Amino acid sequence: MKSTKTTLRYTKTVEIELLVDNCVIVDFKMSGDFFTYPEEAVDFLEEKIKGCNTPTCISEVFKEVFADVAVLGFDVSDLEKRVIEIFTDVCKGNEPL
């Protein structure tokens, strides 16, 4: 199991924690001084992204979760890209079965 914690700087700060086991996301936490409406969007993202084992899955979750969400403090597409980069880096040499 591999764990990584990253702080991203946009107009607000976003911290993400990603726990990956055999290239499957088993836990994801996102916190910071940003805002989303509805507020539950981050909770929904944290739950929906669990089980993703490909960049495509991560992208689909981001699109589903943020389709009708107002965000203040970060760029959703850039955050999605960064999460995929981190996931890919963690999984190098450890592809899913």
Tab-separated table of N, CA and C in Angstrom, residues 17-81:
chain	number	residue	atom	x	y	z
A	17	GLU	N	-4.984	13.638	0.027
A	17	GLU	CA	-4.326	12.432	0.508
A	17	GLU	C	-4.874	11.279	-0.311
A	18	LEU	N	-3.968	10.486	-0.838
A	18	LEU	CA	-4.342	9.384	-1.706
A	18	LEU	C	-3.699	8.115	-1.169
A	19	LEU	N	-4.505	7.095	-0.912
A	19	LEU	CA	-4.018	5.798	-0.455
A	19	LEU	C	-4.346	4.787	-1.546
A	20	VAL	N	-3.304	4.150	-2.074
A	20	VAL	CA	-3.448	3.244	-3.211
A	20	VAL	C	-2.884	1.881	-2.833
A	21	ASP	N	-3.629	0.828	-3.144
A	21	ASP	CA	-3.182	-0.545	-2.921
A	21	ASP	C	-3.316	-1.303	-4.228
A	22	ASN	N	-2.188	-1.778	-4.758
A	22	ASN	CA	-2.163	-2.513	-6.020
A	22	ASN	C	-2.878	-1.736	-7.132
A	23	CYS	N	-2.584	-0.434	-7.191
A	23	CYS	CA	-3.149	0.480	-8.196
A	23	CYS	C	-4.668	0.604	-8.126
A	24	VAL	N	-5.202	0.473	-6.935
A	24	VAL	CA	-6.622	0.722	-6.699
A	24	VAL	C	-6.701	1.765	-5.583
A	25	ILE	N	-7.448	2.836	-5.815
A	25	ILE	CA	-7.609	3.856	-4.785
A	25	ILE	C	-8.492	3.290	-3.677
A	26	VAL	N	-7.916	3.201	-2.469
A	26	VAL	CA	-8.681	2.681	-1.334
A	26	VAL	C	-9.140	3.803	-0.399
A	27	ASP	N	-8.479	4.957	-0.474
A	27	ASP	CA	-8.920	6.096	0.321
A	27	ASP	C	-8.457	7.381	-0.347
A	28	PHE	N	-9.288	8.401	-0.241
A	28	PHE	CA	-8.999	9.707	-0.824
A	28	PHE	C	-9.616	10.748	0.090
A	29	LYS	N	-8.803	11.720	0.494
A	29	LYS	CA	-9.276	12.820	1.337
A	29	LYS	C	-8.873	14.135	0.684
A	30	MET	N	-9.769	15.096	0.735
A	30	MET	CA	-9.519	16.413	0.158
A	30	MET	C	-9.958	17.458	1.170
A	31	SER	N	-9.052	18.386	1.473
A	31	SER	CA	-9.382	19.432	2.442
A	31	SER	C	-8.692	20.731	2.028
A	32	GLY	N	-9.041	21.814	2.689
A	32	GLY	CA	-8.419	23.098	2.397
A	32	GLY	C	-9.375	24.247	2.659
A	33	ASP	N	-8.990	25.425	2.190
A	33	ASP	CA	-9.798	26.617	2.446
A	33	ASP	C	-10.576	27.054	1.201
A	34	PHE	N	-11.069	26.089	0.455
A	34	PHE	CA	-11.871	26.322	-0.741
A	34	PHE	C	-13.352	26.117	-0.400
A	35	PHE	N	-14.224	26.413	-1.364
A	35	PHE	CA	-15.664	26.243	-1.161
A	35	PHE	C	-16.273	25.503	-2.348
A	36	THR	N	-17.248	24.651	-2.050
A	36	THR	CA	-18.048	24.013	-3.100
A	36	THR	C	-19.515	24.144	-2.712
A	37	TYR	N	-20.358	24.261	-3.721
A	37	TYR	CA	-21.795	24.256	-3.484
A	37	TYR	C	-22.433	23.343	-4.511
A	38	PRO	N	-23.093	22.303	-4.073
A	38	PRO	CA	-23.365	21.968	-2.680
A	38	PRO	C	-22.100	21.518	-1.932
A	39	GLU	N	-22.104	21.727	-0.638
A	39	GLU	CA	-20.951	21.409	0.202
A	39	GLU	C	-20.612	19.922	0.193
A	40	GLU	N	-21.600	19.087	-0.032
A	40	GLU	CA	-21.412	17.635	0.001
A	40	GLU	C	-20.613	17.115	-1.190
A	41	ALA	N	-20.305	17.962	-2.145
A	41	ALA	CA	-19.594	17.514	-3.353
A	41	ALA	C	-18.261	16.845	-3.016
A	42	VAL	N	-17.525	17.398	-2.063
A	42	VAL	CA	-16.230	16.818	-1.695
A	42	VAL	C	-16.432	15.450	-1.059
A	43	ASP	N	-17.423	15.314	-0.187
A	43	ASP	CA	-17.713	14.008	0.423
A	43	ASP	C	-18.069	12.985	-0.651
A	44	PHE	N	-18.861	13.408	-1.615
A	44	PHE	CA	-19.272	12.533	-2.711
A	44	PHE	C	-18.053	12.107	-3.528
A	45	LEU	N	-17.154	13.057	-3.824
A	45	LEU	CA	-15.918	12.732	-4.548
A	45	LEU	C	-15.087	11.723	-3.772
A	46	GLU	N	-14.923	11.961	-2.480
A	46	GLU	CA	-14.107	11.069	-1.650
A	46	GLU	C	-14.646	9.640	-1.658
A	47	GLU	N	-15.954	9.482	-1.717
A	47	GLU	CA	-16.544	8.138	-1.753
A	47	GLU	C	-16.516	7.527	-3.153
A	48	LYS	N	-16.885	8.308	-4.162
A	48	LYS	CA	-17.004	7.794	-5.531
A	48	LYS	C	-15.663	7.377	-6.123
A	49	ILE	N	-14.569	8.028	-5.720
A	49	ILE	CA	-13.262	7.763	-6.327
A	49	ILE	C	-12.637	6.468	-5.788
A	50	LYS	N	-13.126	6.012	-4.640
A	50	LYS	CA	-12.622	4.753	-4.081
A	50	LYS	C	-12.942	3.613	-5.041
A	51	GLY	N	-11.962	2.778	-5.291
A	51	GLY	CA	-12.133	1.667	-6.214
A	51	GLY	C	-11.620	1.963	-7.615
A	52	CYS	N	-11.363	3.230	-7.921
A	52	CYS	CA	-10.821	3.564	-9.246
A	52	CYS	C	-9.440	2.941	-9.399
A	53	ASN	N	-9.192	2.363	-10.575
A	53	ASN	CA	-7.888	1.750	-10.843
A	53	ASN	C	-7.311	2.185	-12.182
A	54	THR	N	-7.907	3.206	-12.793
A	54	THR	CA	-7.388	3.750	-14.051
A	54	THR	C	-7.593	5.262	-14.068
A	55	PRO	N	-6.776	5.974	-14.840
A	55	PRO	CA	-7.006	7.409	-15.012
A	55	PRO	C	-8.386	7.717	-15.596
A	56	THR	N	-8.881	6.849	-16.465
A	56	THR	CA	-10.208	7.048	-17.057
A	56	THR	C	-11.286	7.037	-15.982
A	57	CYS	N	-11.200	6.117	-15.058
A	57	CYS	CA	-12.159	6.042	-13.951
A	57	CYS	C	-12.126	7.331	-13.136
A	58	ILE	N	-10.931	7.829	-12.825
A	58	ILE	CA	-10.782	9.070	-12.058
A	58	ILE	C	-11.446	10.223	-12.803
A	59	SER	N	-11.205	10.332	-14.102
A	59	SER	CA	-11.816	11.394	-14.916
A	59	SER	C	-13.333	11.314	-14.902
A	60	GLU	N	-13.858	10.111	-15.038
A	60	GLU	CA	-15.311	9.937	-15.035
A	60	GLU	C	-15.924	10.363	-13.707
A	61	VAL	N	-15.248	10.036	-12.607
A	61	VAL	CA	-15.744	10.425	-11.285
A	61	VAL	C	-15.744	11.948	-11.158
A	62	PHE	N	-14.653	12.595	-11.564
A	62	PHE	CA	-14.586	14.060	-11.494
A	62	PHE	C	-15.705	14.688	-12.315
A	63	LYS	N	-15.928	14.184	-13.520
A	63	LYS	CA	-16.991	14.734	-14.377
A	63	LYS	C	-18.368	14.548	-13.738
A	64	GLU	N	-18.614	13.383	-13.172
A	64	GLU	CA	-19.895	13.116	-12.529
A	64	GLU	C	-20.111	14.009	-11.310
A	65	VAL	N	-19.097	14.084	-10.455
A	65	VAL	CA	-19.231	14.816	-9.195
A	65	VAL	C	-19.360	16.318	-9.426
A	66	PHE	N	-18.543	16.872	-10.323
A	66	PHE	CA	-18.497	18.320	-10.480
A	66	PHE	C	-19.356	18.852	-11.621
A	67	ALA	N	-20.231	18.020	-12.179
A	67	ALA	CA	-21.068	18.446	-13.308
A	67	ALA	C	-21.926	19.665	-12.962
A	68	ASP	N	-22.521	19.688	-11.796
A	68	ASP	CA	-23.413	20.788	-11.390
A	68	ASP	C	-22.997	21.384	-10.053
A	69	VAL	N	-21.679	21.543	-9.860
A	69	VAL	CA	-21.157	22.052	-8.594
A	69	VAL	C	-20.464	23.394	-8.833
A	70	ALA	N	-20.754	24.354	-7.993
A	70	ALA	CA	-20.046	25.633	-8.018
A	70	ALA	C	-18.808	25.503	-7.139
A	71	VAL	N	-17.662	25.954	-7.663
A	71	VAL	CA	-16.390	25.818	-6.953
A	71	VAL	C	-15.728	27.190	-6.845
A	72	LEU	N	-15.210	27.489	-5.669
A	72	LEU	CA	-14.452	28.708	-5.453
A	72	LEU	C	-13.122	28.334	-4.810
A	73	GLY	N	-12.024	28.646	-5.482
A	73	GLY	CA	-10.717	28.447	-4.878
A	73	GLY	C	-9.805	27.478	-5.591
A	74	PHE	N	-10.330	26.678	-6.539
A	74	PHE	CA	-9.472	25.796	-7.317
A	74	PHE	C	-10.106	25.509	-8.669
A	75	ASP	N	-9.276	25.074	-9.590
A	75	ASP	CA	-9.719	24.722	-10.938
A	75	ASP	C	-9.949	23.218	-10.989
A	76	VAL	N	-11.183	22.804	-11.238
A	76	VAL	CA	-11.551	21.388	-11.196
A	76	VAL	C	-10.745	20.570	-12.200
A	77	SER	N	-10.608	21.054	-13.434
A	77	SER	CA	-9.889	20.271	-14.451
A	77	SER	C	-8.417	20.140	-14.106
A	78	ASP	N	-7.823	21.184	-13.528
A	78	ASP	CA	-6.420	21.078	-13.115
A	78	ASP	C	-6.271	20.120	-11.938
A	79	LEU	N	-7.195	20.173	-10.994
A	79	LEU	CA	-7.146	19.248	-9.855
A	79	LEU	C	-7.274	17.809	-10.342
A	80	GLU	N	-8.198	17.572	-11.261
A	80	GLU	CA	-8.360	16.233	-11.844
A	80	GLU	C	-7.049	15.758	-12.471
A	81	LYS	N	-6.431	16.632	-13.246
A	81	LYS	CA	-5.148	16.303	-13.894
A	81	LYS	C	-4.074	15.961	-12.864
